[in-house]
PDB file of C-alpha atoms in Angstrom:
ATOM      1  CA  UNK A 407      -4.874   4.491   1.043  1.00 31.00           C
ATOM      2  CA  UNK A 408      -7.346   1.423   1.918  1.00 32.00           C
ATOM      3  CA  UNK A 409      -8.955   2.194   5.243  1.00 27.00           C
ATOM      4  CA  UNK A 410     -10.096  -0.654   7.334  1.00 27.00           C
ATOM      5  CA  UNK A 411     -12.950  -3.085   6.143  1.00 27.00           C
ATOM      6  CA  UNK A 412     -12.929  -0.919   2.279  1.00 28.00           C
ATOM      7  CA  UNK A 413     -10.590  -3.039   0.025  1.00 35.00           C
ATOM      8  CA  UNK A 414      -8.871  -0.398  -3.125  1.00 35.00           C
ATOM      9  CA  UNK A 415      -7.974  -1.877  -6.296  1.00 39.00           C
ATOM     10  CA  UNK A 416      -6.258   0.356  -9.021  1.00 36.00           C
ATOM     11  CA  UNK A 417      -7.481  -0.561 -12.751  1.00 37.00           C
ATOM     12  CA  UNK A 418      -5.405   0.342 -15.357  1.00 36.00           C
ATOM     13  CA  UNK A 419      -7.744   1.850 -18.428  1.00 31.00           C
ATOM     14  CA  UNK A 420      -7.712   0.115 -21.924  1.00 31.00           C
ATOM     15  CA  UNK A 421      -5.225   1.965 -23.805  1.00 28.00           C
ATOM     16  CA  UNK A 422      -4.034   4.545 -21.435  1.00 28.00           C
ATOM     17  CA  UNK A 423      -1.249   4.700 -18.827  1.00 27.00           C
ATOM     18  CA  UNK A 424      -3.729   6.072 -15.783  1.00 27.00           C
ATOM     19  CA  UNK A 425      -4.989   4.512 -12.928  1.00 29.00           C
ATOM     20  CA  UNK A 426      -8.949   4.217 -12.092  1.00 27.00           C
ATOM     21  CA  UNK A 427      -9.901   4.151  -7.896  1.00 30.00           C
ATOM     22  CA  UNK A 428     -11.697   1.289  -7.465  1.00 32.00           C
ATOM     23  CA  UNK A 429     -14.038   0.207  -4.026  1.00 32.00           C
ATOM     24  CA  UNK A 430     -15.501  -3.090  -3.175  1.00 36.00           C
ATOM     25  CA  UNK A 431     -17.088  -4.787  -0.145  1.00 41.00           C
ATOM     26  CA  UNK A 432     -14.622  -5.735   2.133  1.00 44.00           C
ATOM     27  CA  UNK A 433     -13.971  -7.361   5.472  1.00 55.00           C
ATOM     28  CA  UNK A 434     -11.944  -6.510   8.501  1.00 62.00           C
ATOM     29  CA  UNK A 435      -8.653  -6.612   7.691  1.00 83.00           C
ATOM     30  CA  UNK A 436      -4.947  -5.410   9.972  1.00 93.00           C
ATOM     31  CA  UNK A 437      -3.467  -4.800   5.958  1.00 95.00           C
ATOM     32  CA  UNK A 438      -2.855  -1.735   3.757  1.00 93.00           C
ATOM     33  CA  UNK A 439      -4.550  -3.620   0.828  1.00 94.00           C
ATOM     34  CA  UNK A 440      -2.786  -2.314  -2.527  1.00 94.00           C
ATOM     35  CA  UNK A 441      -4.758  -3.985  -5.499  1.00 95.00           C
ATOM     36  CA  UNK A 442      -3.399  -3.845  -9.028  1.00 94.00           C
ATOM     37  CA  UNK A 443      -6.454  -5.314 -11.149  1.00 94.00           C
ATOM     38  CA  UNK A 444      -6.728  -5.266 -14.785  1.00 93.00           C
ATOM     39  CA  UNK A 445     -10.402  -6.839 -14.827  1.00 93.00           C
ATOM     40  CA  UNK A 446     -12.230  -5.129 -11.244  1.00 91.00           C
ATOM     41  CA  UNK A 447     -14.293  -8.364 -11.650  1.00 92.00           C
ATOM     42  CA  UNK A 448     -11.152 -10.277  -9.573  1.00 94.00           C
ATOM     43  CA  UNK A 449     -11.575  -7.748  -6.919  1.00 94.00           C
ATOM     44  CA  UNK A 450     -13.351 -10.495  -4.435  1.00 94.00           C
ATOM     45  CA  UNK A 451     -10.972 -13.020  -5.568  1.00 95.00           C
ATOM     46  CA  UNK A 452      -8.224 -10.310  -3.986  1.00 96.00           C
ATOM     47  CA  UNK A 453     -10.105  -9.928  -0.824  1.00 95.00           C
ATOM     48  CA  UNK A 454     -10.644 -13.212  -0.256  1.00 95.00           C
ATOM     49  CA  UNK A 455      -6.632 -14.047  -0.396  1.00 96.00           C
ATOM     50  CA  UNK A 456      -6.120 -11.376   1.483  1.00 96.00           C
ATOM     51  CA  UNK A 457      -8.749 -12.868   4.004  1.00 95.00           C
ATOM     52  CA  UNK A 458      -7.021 -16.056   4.228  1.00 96.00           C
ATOM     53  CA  UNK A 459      -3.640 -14.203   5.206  1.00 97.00           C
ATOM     54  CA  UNK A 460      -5.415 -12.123   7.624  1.00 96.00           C
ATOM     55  CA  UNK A 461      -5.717 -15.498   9.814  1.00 96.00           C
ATOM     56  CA  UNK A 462      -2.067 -15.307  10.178  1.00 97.00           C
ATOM     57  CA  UNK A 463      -1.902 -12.164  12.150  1.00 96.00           C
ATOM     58  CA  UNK A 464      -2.673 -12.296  15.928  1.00 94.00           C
ATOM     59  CA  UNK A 465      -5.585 -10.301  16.901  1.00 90.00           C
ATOM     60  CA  UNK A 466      -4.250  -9.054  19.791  1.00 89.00           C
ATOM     61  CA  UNK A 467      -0.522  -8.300  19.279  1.00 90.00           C
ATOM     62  CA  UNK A 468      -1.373  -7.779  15.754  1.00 91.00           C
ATOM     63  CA  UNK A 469       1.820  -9.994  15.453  1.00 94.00           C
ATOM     64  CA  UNK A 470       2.154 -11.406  11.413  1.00 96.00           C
ATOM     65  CA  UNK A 471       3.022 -15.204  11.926  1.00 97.00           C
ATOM     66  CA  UNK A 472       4.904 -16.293   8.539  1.00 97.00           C
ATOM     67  CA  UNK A 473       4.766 -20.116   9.320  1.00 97.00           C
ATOM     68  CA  UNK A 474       1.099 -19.943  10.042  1.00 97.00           C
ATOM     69  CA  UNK A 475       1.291 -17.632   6.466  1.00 98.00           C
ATOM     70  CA  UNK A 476       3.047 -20.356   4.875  1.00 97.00           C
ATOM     71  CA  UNK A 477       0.942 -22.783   5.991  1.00 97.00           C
ATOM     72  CA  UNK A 478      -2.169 -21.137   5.200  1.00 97.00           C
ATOM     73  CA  UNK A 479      -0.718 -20.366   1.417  1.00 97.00           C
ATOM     74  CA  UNK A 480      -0.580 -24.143   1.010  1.00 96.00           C
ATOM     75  CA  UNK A 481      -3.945 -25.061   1.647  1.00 96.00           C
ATOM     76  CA  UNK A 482      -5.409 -22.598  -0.759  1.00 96.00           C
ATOM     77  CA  UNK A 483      -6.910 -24.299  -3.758  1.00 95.00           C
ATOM     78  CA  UNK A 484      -5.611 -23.911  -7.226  1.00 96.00           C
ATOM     79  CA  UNK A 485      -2.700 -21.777  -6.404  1.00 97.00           C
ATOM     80  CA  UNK A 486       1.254 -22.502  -5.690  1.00 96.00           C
ATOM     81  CA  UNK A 487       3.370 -20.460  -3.285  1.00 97.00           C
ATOM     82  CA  UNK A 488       5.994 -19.006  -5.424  1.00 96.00           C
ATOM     83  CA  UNK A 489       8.598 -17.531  -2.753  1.00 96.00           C
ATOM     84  CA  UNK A 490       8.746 -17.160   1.477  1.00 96.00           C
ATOM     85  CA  UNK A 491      11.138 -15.034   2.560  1.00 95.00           C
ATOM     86  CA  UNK A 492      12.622 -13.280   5.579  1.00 96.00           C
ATOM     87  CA  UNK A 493      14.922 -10.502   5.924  1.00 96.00           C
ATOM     88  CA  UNK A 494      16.489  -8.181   8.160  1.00 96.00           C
ATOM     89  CA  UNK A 495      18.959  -5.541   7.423  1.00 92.00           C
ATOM     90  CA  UNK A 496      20.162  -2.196   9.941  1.00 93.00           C
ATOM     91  CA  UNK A 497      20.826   1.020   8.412  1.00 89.00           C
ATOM     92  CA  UNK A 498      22.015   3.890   9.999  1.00 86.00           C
ATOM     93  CA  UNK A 499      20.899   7.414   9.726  1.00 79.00           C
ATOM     94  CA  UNK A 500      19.173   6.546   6.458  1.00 79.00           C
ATOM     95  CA  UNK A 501      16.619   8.705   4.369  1.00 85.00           C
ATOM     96  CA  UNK A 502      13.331   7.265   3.852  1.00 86.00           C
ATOM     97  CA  UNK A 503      13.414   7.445  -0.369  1.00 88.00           C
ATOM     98  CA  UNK A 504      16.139   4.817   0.671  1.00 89.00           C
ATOM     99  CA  UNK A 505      14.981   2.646   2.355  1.00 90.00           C
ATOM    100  CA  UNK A 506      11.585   2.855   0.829  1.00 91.00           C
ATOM    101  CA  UNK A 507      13.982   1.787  -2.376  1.00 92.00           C
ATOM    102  CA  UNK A 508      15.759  -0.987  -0.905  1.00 93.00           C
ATOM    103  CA  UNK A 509      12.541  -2.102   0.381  1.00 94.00           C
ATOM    104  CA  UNK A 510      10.559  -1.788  -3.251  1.00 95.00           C
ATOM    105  CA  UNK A 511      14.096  -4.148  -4.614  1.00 94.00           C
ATOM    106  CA  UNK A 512      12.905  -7.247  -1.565  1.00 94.00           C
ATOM    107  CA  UNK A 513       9.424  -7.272  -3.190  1.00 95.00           C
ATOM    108  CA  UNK A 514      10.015  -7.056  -6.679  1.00 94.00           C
ATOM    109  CA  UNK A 515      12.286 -10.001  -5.735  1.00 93.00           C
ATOM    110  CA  UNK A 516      10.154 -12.201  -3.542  1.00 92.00           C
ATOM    111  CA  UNK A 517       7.082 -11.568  -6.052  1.00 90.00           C
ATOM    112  CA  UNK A 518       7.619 -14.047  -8.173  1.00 87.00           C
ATOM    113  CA  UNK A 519       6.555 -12.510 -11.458  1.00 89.00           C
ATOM    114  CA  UNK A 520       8.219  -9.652 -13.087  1.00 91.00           C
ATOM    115  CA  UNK A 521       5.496  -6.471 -13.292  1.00 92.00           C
ATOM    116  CA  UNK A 522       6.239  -3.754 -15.545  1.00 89.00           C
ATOM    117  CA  UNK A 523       3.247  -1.806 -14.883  1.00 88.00           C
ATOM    118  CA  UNK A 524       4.730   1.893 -13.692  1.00 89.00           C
ATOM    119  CA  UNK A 525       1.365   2.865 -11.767  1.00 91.00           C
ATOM    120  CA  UNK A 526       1.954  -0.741  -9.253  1.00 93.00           C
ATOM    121  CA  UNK A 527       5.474   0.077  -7.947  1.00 93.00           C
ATOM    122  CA  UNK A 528       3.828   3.996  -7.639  1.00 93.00           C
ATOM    123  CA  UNK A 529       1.356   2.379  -5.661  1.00 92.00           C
ATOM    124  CA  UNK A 530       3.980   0.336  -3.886  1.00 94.00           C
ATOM    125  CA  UNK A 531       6.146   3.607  -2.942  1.00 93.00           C
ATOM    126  CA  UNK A 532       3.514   5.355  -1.349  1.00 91.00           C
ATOM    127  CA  UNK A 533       2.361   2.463   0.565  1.00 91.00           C
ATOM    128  CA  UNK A 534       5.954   1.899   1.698  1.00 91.00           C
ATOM    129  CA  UNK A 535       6.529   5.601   2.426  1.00 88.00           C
ATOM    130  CA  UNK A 536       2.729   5.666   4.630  1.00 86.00           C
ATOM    131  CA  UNK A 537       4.486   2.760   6.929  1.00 85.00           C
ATOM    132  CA  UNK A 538       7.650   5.221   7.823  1.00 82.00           C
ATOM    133  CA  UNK A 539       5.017   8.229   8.357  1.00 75.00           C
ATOM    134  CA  UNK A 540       4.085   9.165  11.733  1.00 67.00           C
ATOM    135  CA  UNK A 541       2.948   5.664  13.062  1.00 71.00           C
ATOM    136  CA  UNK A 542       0.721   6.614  15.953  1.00 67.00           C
ATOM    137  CA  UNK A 543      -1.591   8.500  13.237  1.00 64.00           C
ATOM    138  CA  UNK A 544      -1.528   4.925  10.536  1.00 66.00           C
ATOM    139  CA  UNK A 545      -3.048   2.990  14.031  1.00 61.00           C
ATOM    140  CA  UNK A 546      -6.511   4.602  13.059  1.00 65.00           C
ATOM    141  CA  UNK A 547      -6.401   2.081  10.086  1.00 67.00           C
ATOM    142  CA  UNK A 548      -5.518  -0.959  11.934  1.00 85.00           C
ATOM    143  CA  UNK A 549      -2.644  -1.959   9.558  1.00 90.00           C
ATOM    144  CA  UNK A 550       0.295  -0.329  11.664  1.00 86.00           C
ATOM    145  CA  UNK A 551       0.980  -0.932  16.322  1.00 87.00           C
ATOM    146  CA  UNK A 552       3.472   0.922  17.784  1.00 84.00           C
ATOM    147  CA  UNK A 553       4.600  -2.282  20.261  1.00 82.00           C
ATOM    148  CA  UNK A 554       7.102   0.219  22.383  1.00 79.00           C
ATOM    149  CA  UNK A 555       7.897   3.772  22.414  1.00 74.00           C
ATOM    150  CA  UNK A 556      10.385   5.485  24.387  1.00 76.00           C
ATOM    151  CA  UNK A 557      12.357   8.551  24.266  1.00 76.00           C
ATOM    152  CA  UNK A 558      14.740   7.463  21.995  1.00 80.00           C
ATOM    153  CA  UNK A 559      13.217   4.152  20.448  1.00 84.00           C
ATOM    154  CA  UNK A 560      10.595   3.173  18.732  1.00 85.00           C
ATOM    155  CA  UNK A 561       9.433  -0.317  17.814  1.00 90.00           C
ATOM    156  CA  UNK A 562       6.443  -0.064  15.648  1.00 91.00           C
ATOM    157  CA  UNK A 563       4.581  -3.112  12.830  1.00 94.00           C
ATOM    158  CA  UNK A 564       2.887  -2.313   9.912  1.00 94.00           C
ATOM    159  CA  UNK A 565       1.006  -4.829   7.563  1.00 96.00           C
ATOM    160  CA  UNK A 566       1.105  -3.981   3.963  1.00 96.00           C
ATOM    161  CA  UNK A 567      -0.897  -7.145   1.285  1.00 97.00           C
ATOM    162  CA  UNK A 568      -0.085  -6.467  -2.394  1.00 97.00           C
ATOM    163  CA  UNK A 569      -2.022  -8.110  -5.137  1.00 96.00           C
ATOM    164  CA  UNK A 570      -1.854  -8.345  -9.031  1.00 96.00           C
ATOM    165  CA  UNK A 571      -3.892  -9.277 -12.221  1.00 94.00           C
ATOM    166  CA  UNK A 572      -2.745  -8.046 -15.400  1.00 93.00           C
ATOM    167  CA  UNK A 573      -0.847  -9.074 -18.459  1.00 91.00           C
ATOM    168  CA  UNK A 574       2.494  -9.819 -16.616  1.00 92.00           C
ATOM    169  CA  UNK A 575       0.260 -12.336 -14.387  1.00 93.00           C
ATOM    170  CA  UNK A 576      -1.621 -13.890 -17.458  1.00 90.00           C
ATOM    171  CA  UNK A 577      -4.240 -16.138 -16.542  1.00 93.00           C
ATOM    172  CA  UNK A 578      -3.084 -15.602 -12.367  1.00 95.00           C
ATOM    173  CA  UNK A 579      -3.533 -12.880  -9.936  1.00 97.00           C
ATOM    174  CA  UNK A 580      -0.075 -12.935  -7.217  1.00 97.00           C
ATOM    175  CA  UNK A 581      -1.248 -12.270  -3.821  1.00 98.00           C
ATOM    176  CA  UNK A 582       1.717 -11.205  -1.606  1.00 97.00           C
ATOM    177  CA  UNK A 583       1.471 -10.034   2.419  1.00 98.00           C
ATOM    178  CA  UNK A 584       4.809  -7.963   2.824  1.00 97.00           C
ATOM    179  CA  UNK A 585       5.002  -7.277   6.748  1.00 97.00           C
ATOM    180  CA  UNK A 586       7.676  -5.007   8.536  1.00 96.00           C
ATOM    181  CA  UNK A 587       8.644  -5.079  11.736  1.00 96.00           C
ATOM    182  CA  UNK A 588      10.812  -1.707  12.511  1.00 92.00           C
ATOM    183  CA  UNK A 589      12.905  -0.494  15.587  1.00 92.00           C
ATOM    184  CA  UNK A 590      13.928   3.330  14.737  1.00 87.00           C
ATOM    185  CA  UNK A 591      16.702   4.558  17.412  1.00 86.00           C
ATOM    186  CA  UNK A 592      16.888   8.370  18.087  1.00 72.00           C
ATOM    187  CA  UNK A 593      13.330   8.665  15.823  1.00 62.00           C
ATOM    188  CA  UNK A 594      13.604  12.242  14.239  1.00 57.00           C
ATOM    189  CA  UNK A 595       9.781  13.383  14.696  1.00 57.00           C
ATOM    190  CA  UNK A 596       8.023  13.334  11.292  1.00 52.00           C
ATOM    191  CA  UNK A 597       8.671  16.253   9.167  1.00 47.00           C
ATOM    192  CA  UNK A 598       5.403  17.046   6.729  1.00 45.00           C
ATOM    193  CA  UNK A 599       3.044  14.243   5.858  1.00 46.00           C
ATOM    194  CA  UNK A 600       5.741  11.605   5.371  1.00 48.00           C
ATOM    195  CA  UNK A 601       9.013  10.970   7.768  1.00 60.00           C
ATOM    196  CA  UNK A 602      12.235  12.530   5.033  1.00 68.00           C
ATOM    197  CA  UNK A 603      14.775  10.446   7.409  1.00 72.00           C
ATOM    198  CA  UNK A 604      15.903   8.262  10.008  1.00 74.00           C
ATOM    199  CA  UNK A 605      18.592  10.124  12.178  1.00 68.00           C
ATOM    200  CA  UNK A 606      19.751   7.255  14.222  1.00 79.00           C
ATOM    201  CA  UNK A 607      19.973   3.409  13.791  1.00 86.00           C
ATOM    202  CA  UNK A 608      16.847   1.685  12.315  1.00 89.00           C
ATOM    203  CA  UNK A 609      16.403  -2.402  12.159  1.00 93.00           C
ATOM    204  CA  UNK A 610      13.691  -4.053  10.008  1.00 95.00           C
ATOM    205  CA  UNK A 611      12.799  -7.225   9.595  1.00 97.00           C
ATOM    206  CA  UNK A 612      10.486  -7.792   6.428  1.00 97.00           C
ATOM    207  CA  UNK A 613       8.402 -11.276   6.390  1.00 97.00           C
ATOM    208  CA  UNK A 614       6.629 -11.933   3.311  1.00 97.00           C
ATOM    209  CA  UNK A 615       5.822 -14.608   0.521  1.00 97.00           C
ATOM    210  CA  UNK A 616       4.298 -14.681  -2.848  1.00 97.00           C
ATOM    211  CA  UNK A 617       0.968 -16.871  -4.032  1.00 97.00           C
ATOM    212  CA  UNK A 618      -0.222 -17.640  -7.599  1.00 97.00           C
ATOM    213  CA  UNK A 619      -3.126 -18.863  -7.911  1.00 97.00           C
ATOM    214  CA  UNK A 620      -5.565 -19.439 -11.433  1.00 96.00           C
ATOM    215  CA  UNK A 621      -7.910 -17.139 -12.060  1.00 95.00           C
ATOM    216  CA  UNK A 622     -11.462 -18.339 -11.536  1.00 85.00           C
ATOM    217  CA  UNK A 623     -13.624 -18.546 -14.698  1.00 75.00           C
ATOM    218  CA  UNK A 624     -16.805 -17.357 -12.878  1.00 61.00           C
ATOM    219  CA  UNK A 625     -15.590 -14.249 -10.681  1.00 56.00           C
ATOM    220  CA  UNK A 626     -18.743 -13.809  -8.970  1.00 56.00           C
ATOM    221  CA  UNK A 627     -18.745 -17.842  -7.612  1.00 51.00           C
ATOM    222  CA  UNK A 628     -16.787 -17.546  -3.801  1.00 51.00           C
ATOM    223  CA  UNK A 629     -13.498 -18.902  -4.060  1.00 48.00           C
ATOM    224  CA  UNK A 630     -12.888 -19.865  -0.428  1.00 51.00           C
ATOM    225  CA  UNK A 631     -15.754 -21.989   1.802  1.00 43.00           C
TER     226      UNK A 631
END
């Protein structure tokens, strides 16, 4: 889990099919970072993307604006936005693994790039499964707002920013905020460390869009003015 201001990157090791923790300096940030970095060197380059797409989330309502996303994407030097997307689907009395599933399916098809690396979408599950967990207790790291809460609704946002550099990228990293905006009707209280299922009507809406943009050949040199 990346807590606020402490961006994570996962490194896969040469020749082996694990994952190595990685921690760099990091600033403020309303997202559950999820970095998948071959080379830890692009780390900054990851934080300062995600930087840039932290300008398009209201700091009060904690609100994710995709135009002002969109529009931010295009001014970034050296880079192309590959998709923007928004969706919204209802489900009813749905278990998480589901929807957590249908959810992992919207990314992998608004990335962009086709990523083969096992450890990212293990990476991406738990992520996903952390923003159906007991939202009041995911507040503490500034990435998730329960907006309203009655006795049988809740309307809650949670922030996620994915970003990859390996061999699937090539000579790229894909930066891509994925933010979900969820209503949950008759919320069954959270059973264990993750919520198992929905027991009455939930509504997302997922805003999100992919950005490619070329390595820099000096990783160390800021990116962004």
């Amino acid at each position: 889990m990346t807590h606020r201001g402490l961006a994570t990157a996962v490194a896969p090791p040469q020749g082996g099919n694990g994952s190595l923790p990685l921690a760099g300096p990091g600033r403020t940030t309303n997202f559950d970072r999820n970095f998948w970095l071959a080379d830890p060197a692009y780390l900054a380059q990851a934080e300062e993307l995600a930087a840039v797409f932290q300008q398009a989330i209201d700091p009060r309502s904690l609100v994710f604006h995709a135009g002002k996303a969109l529009e931010l994407a295009q001014g970034i030097p050296n880079a192309a936005v590959l998709r923007a997307a928004t969706h919204t689907f209802t489900r009813k009395a749905a278990p998480v693994p589901l929807l957590v599933t249908e959810l992992k399916r919207l990314l992998s098809a608004t990335l962009g790039v086709r990523i083969s690396a096992g450890g990212f979408w293990q990476q991406a599950t738990t992520a996903l499964f952390r923003a159906f967990a007991d939202p009041h207790a995911e507040e503490n790291g500034a990435w998730v707002r329960v907006r309203e809460e009655e006795r049988d609704r809740t309307h809650f946002l949670a922030h996620l920013l994915f970003a990859v550099q390996n061999g699937n990228t090539g000579a790229t990293l894909v930066a891509m905020p994925f933010d979900l905006d969820v209503t949950l009707h008759n919320p069954r209280p959270a059973m264990g460390p993750v919520r198992r299922e929905i027991a009455g009507r939930c509504e997302i809406t997922v805003r999100t869009l992919s950005l490619m943009q070329a390595l820099r050949a000096h990783p160390t040199r800021p990116l962004l003015p």
